[in-house]
Short mmCIF file of C-alpha atoms in Angstrom, two decimals:
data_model
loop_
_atom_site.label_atom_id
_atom_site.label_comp_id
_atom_site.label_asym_id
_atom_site.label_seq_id
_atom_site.Cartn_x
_atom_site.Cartn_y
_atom_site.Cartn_z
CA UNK A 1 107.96 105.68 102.69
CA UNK A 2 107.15 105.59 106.14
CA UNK A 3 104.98 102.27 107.37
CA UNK A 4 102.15 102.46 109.34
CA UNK A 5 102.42 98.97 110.56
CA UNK A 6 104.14 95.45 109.19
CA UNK A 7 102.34 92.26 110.46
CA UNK A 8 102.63 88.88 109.41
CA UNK A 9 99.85 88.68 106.94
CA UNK A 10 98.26 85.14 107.92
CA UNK A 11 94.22 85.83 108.16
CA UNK A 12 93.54 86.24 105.15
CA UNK A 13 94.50 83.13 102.76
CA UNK A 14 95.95 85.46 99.91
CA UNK A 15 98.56 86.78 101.66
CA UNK A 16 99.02 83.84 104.06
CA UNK A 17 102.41 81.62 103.84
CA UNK A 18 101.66 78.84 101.41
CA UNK A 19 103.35 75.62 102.30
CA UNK A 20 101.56 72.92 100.55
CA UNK A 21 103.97 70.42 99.41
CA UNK A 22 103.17 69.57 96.09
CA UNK A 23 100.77 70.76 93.29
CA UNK A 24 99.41 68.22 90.50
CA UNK A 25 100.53 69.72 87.04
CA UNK A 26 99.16 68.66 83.82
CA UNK A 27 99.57 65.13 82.63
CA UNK A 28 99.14 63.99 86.13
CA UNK A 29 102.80 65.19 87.29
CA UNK A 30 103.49 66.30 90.74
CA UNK A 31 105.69 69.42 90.94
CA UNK A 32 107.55 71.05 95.01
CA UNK A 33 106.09 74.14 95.77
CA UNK A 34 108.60 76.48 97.05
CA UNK A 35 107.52 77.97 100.38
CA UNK A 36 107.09 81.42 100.04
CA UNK A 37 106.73 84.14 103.48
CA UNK A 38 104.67 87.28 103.44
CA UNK A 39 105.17 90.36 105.12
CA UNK A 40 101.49 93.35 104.73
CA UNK A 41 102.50 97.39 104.81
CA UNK A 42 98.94 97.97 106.19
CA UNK A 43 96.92 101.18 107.07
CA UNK A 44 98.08 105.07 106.67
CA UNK A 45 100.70 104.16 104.85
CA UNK A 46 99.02 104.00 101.25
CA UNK A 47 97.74 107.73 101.83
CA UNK A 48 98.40 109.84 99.62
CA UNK A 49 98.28 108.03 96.34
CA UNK A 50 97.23 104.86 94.56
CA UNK A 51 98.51 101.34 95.94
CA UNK A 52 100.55 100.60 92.39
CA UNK A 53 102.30 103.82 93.06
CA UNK A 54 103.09 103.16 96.10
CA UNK A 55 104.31 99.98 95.33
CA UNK A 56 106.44 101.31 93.09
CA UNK A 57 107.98 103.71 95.77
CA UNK A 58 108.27 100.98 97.96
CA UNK A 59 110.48 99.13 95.60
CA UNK A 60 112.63 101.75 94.73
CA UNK A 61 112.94 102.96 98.22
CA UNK A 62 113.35 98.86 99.85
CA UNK A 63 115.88 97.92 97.12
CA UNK A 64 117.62 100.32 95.23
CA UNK A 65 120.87 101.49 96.73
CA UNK A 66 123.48 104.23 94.71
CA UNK A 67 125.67 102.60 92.39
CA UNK A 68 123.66 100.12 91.16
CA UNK A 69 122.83 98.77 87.76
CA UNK A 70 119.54 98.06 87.59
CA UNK A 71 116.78 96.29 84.62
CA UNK A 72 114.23 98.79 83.97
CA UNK A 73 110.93 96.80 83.23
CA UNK A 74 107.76 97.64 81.47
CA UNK A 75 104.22 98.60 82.53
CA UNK A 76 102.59 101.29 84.27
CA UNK A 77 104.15 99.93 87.83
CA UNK A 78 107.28 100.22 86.22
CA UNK A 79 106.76 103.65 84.54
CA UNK A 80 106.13 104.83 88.36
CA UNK A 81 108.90 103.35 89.54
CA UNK A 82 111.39 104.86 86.73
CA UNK A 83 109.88 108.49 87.47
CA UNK A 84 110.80 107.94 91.37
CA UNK A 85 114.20 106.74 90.45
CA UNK A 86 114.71 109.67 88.22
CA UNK A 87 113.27 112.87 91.35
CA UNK A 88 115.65 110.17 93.42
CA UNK A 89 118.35 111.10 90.80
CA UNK A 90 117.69 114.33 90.82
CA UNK A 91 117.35 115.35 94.49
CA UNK A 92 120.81 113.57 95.04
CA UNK A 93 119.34 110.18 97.13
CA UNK A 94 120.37 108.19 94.56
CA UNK A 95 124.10 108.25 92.87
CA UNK A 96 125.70 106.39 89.99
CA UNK A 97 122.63 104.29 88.62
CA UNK A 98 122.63 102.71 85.43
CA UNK A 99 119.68 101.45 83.73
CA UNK A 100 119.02 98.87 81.42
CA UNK A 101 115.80 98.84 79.63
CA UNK A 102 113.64 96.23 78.86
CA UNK A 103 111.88 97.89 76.04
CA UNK A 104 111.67 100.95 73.74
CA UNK A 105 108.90 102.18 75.91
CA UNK A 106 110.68 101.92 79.35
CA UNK A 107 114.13 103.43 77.51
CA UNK A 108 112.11 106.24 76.53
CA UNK A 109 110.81 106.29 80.33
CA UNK A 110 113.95 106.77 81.48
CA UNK A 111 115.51 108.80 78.80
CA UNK A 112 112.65 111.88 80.06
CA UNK A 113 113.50 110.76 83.92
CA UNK A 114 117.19 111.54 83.67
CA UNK A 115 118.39 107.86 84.50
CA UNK A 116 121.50 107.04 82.43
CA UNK A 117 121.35 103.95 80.36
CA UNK A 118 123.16 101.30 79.32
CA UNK A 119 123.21 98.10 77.04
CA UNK A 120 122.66 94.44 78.24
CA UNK A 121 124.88 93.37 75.44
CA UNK A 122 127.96 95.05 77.40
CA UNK A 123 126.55 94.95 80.67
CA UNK A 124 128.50 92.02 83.07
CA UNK A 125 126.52 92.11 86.02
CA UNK A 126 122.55 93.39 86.73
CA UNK A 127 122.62 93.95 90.64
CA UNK A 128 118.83 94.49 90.59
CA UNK A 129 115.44 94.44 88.05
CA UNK A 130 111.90 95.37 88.57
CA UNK A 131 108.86 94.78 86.08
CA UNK A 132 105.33 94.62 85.76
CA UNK A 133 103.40 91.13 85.34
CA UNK A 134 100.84 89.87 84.04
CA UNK A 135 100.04 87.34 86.30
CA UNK A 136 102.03 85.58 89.37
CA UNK A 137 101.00 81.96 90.56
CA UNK A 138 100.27 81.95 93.91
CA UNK A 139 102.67 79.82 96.15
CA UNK A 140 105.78 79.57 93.45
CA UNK A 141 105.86 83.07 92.16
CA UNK A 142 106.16 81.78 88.17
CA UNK A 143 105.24 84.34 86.36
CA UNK A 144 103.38 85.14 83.09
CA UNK A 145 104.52 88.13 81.33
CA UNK A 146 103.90 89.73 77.49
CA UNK A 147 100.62 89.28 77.23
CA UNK A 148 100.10 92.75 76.03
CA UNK A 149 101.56 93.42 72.03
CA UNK A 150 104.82 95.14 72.85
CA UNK A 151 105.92 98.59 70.62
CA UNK A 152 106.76 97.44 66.75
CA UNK A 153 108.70 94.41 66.83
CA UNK A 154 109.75 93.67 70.03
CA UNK A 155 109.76 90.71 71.57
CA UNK A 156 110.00 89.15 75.25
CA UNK A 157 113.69 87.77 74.72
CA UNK A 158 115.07 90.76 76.06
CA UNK A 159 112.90 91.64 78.92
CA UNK A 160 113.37 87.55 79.97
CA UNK A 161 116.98 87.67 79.55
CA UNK A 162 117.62 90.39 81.83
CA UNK A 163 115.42 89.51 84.68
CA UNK A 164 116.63 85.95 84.68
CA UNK A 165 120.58 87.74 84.76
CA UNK A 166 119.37 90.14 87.66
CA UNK A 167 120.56 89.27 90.93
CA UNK A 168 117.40 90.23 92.59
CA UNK A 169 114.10 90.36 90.67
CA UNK A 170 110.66 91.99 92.13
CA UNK A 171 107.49 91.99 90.31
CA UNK A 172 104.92 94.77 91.15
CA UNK A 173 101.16 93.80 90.50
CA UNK A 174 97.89 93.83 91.86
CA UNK A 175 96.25 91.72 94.02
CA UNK A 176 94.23 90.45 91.95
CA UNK A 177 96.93 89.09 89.44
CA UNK A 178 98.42 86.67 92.24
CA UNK A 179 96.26 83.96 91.88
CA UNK A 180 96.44 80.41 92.47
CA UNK A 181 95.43 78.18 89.05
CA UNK A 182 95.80 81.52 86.69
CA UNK A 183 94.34 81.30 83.16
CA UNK A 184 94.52 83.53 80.29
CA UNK A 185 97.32 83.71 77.77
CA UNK A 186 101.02 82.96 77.77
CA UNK A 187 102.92 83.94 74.48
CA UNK A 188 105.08 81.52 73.01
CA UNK A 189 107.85 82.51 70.47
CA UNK A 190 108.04 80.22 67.44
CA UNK A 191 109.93 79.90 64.58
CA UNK A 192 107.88 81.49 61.37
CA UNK A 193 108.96 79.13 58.90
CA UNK A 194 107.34 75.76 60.57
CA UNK A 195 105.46 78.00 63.20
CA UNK A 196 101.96 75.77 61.93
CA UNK A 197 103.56 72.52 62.80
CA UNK A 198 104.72 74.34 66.92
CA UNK A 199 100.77 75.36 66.58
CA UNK A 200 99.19 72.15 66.10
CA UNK A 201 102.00 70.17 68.77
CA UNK A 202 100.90 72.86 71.91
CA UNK A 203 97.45 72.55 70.59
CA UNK A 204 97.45 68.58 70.98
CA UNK A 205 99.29 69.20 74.35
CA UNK A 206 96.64 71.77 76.24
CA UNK A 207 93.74 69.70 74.07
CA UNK A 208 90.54 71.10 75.57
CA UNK A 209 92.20 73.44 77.93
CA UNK A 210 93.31 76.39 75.57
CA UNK A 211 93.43 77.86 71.89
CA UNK A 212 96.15 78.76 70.17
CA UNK A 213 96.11 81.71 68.24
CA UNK A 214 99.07 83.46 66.38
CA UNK A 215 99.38 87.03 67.12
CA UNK A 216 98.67 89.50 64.25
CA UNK A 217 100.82 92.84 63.83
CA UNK A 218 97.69 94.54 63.08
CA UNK A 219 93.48 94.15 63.39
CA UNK A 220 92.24 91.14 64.77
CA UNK A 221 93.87 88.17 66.33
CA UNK A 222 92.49 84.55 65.25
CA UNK A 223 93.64 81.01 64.99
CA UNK A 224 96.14 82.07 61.82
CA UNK A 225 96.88 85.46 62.81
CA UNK A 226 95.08 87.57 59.67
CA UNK A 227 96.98 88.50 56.67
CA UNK A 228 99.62 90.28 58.50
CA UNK A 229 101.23 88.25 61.05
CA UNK A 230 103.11 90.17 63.71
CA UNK A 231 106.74 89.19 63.05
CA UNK A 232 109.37 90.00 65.65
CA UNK A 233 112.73 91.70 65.41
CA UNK A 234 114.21 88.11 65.54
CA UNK A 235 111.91 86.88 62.67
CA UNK A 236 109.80 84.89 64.99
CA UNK A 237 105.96 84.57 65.32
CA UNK A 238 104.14 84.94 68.79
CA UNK A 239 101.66 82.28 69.46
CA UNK A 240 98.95 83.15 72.06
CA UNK A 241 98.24 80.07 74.12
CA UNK A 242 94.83 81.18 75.53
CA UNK A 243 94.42 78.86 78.70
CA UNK A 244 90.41 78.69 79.07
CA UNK A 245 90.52 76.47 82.36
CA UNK A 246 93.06 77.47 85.53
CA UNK A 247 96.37 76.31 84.88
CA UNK A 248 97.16 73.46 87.77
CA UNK A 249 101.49 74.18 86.85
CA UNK A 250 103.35 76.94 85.32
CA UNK A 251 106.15 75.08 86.09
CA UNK A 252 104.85 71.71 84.41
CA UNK A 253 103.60 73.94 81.18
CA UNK A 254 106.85 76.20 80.95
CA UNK A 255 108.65 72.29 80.76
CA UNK A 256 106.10 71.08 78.45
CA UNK A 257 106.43 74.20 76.02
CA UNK A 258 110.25 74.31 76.16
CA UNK A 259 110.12 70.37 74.29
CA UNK A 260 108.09 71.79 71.56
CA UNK A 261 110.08 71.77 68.33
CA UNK A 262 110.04 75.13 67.01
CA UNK A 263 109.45 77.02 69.91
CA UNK A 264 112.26 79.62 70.67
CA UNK A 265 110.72 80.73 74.00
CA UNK A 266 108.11 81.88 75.94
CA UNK A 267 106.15 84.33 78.44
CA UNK A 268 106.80 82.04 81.68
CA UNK A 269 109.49 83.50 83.88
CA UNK A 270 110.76 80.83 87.11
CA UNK A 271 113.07 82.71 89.07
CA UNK A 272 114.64 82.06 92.23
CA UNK A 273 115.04 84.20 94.46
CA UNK A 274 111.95 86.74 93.38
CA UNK A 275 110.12 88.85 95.36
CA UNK A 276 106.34 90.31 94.75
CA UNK A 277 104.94 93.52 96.20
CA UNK A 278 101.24 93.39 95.85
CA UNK A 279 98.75 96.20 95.76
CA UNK A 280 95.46 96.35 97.39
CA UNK A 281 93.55 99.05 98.56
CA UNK A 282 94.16 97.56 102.11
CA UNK A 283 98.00 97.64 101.84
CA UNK A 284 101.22 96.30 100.07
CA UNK A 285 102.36 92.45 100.78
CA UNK A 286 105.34 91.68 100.08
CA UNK A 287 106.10 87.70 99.32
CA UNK A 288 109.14 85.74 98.63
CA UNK A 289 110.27 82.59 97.75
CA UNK A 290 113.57 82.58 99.75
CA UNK A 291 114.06 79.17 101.97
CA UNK A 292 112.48 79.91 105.57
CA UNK A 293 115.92 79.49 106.85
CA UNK A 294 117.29 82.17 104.46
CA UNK A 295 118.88 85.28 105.37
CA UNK A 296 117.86 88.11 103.86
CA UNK A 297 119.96 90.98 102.41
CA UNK A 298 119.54 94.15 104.51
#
């Protein structure tokens, strides 16, 4: 994709380089912000079609090199970017991928797209992974993802597990889903034997700040998930921890989550290094969390 211009994005205070020190999490803990750098595809170079797709092209184009075995993620970013890998495929720019989905939804993606897959199970190294989020805190780049009921019985464990294996990770979202103090849900897995007893702990925790809500398989969600529970492949339950006030610390709930009895895991991904592109109708920024010293891979 050709660029029309790449600035230093510093005027406007999304896109700006965050470098405040510390953030106060919940229970009155302090947590480091990672300094994170910005770099804004501005201008021309989103003619021609919508800024997700382009991001996806983008991300394919920056950071996919032949040979490469790759996590395919989930999401309509994703779904873009699996199609482009695929006419990559196919014209002959690309050589010797392998794939390895996230999902039943992204396997079948790739499955029409041409791009051989693999397993994770046998897979020894993931040189790079892409996926959709559902929201990215601004200044850390912890992210929230499975917020959305995945197909059948699926669960997050193995979308998490391969982007925390991936060497390099990049998240393609809208602007408006990097955010600083996000709120909404983050999914929790829990085991469905004592899964009330995980409710009522989180509950106590986030008193007055969310609900907690187990996910149903089918009809409406509420506070005991309906008569028919959605159940996972694993045999867990997925509790929705609806956050109704901005979260202060992903980092300090992802810690405070992972010392609940019961819980297996959880929608709260903290990977270093990770990239974000992020669409706007202005342009593509692309952030990092890489040291300011860092060098970066060509």
């Amino acid at each position: 994709m050709a660029l029309a211009s790449i600035a230093i994005a510093s005027s406007n205070p999304l896109y700006s380089s965050l470098t405040s020190p510390t953030s106060r999490g919940r229970g009155g803990s302090s947590t480091r912000r990672r300094r994170t750098h910005c770099l804004k595809i501005t201008g021309s170079s989103l003619a021609g079609g919508s800024a997700l797709f382009q991001a996806a092209h983008h991300t394919v184009d920056t950071y996919i090199k032949s040979g490469m075995v790759i996590g395919l993620g989930s999401g309509l970013a994703s779904d873009m970017a699996i199609q482009y890998i695929g006419l990559q495929l196919g014209a002959g720019a690309l050589k010797d991928i392998v794939g390895i989905p996230m999902s039943i939804a992204c396997a079948s993606e790739a499955a029409k797209a041409g791009i051989p897959l693999g397993h994770y199970e046998y897979c020894s190294q993931i040189d790079f992974a892409f996926d959709d989020a559902d929201i990215i805190e601004e200044g850390t780049l912890i992210s929230v993802i499975g917020r959305t009921r995945n197909q059948g019985e699926e669960s997050i464990i193995p979308e998490k597990s391969i982007l925390n294996a991936a060497n390099k990770l990049v998240f393609m979202i809208t602007e408006n889903q990097y955010k600083s103090g996000p709120d909404g849900s983050i999914p929790v897995l829990v085991n469905s034997l004592n899964w009330m007893q995980a409710a009522e702990e989180i509950d106590d925790l986030f008193l007055g700040d969310a609900e907690v809500w187990r996910r149903p398989s089918i009809g409406i969600a509420g506070p005991n998930g309906g008569d028919f529970p959605l159940v996972t492949k694993e045999g867990h339950n997925v509790l929705d921890v609806i956050f109704t006030s901005p979260i202060l610390s992903l980092n300090e709930v992802s810690k405070s989550l992972d010392e609940v009895d019961g819980v297996i895991d959880h929608g709260i991904i903290s990977k270093f290094p990770c990239t974000a592109v992020i669409a706007s109708e202005s342009g593509l920024s692309v952030v990092d969390n890489l040291p300011k010293n860092a060098v970066k891979e060509p």
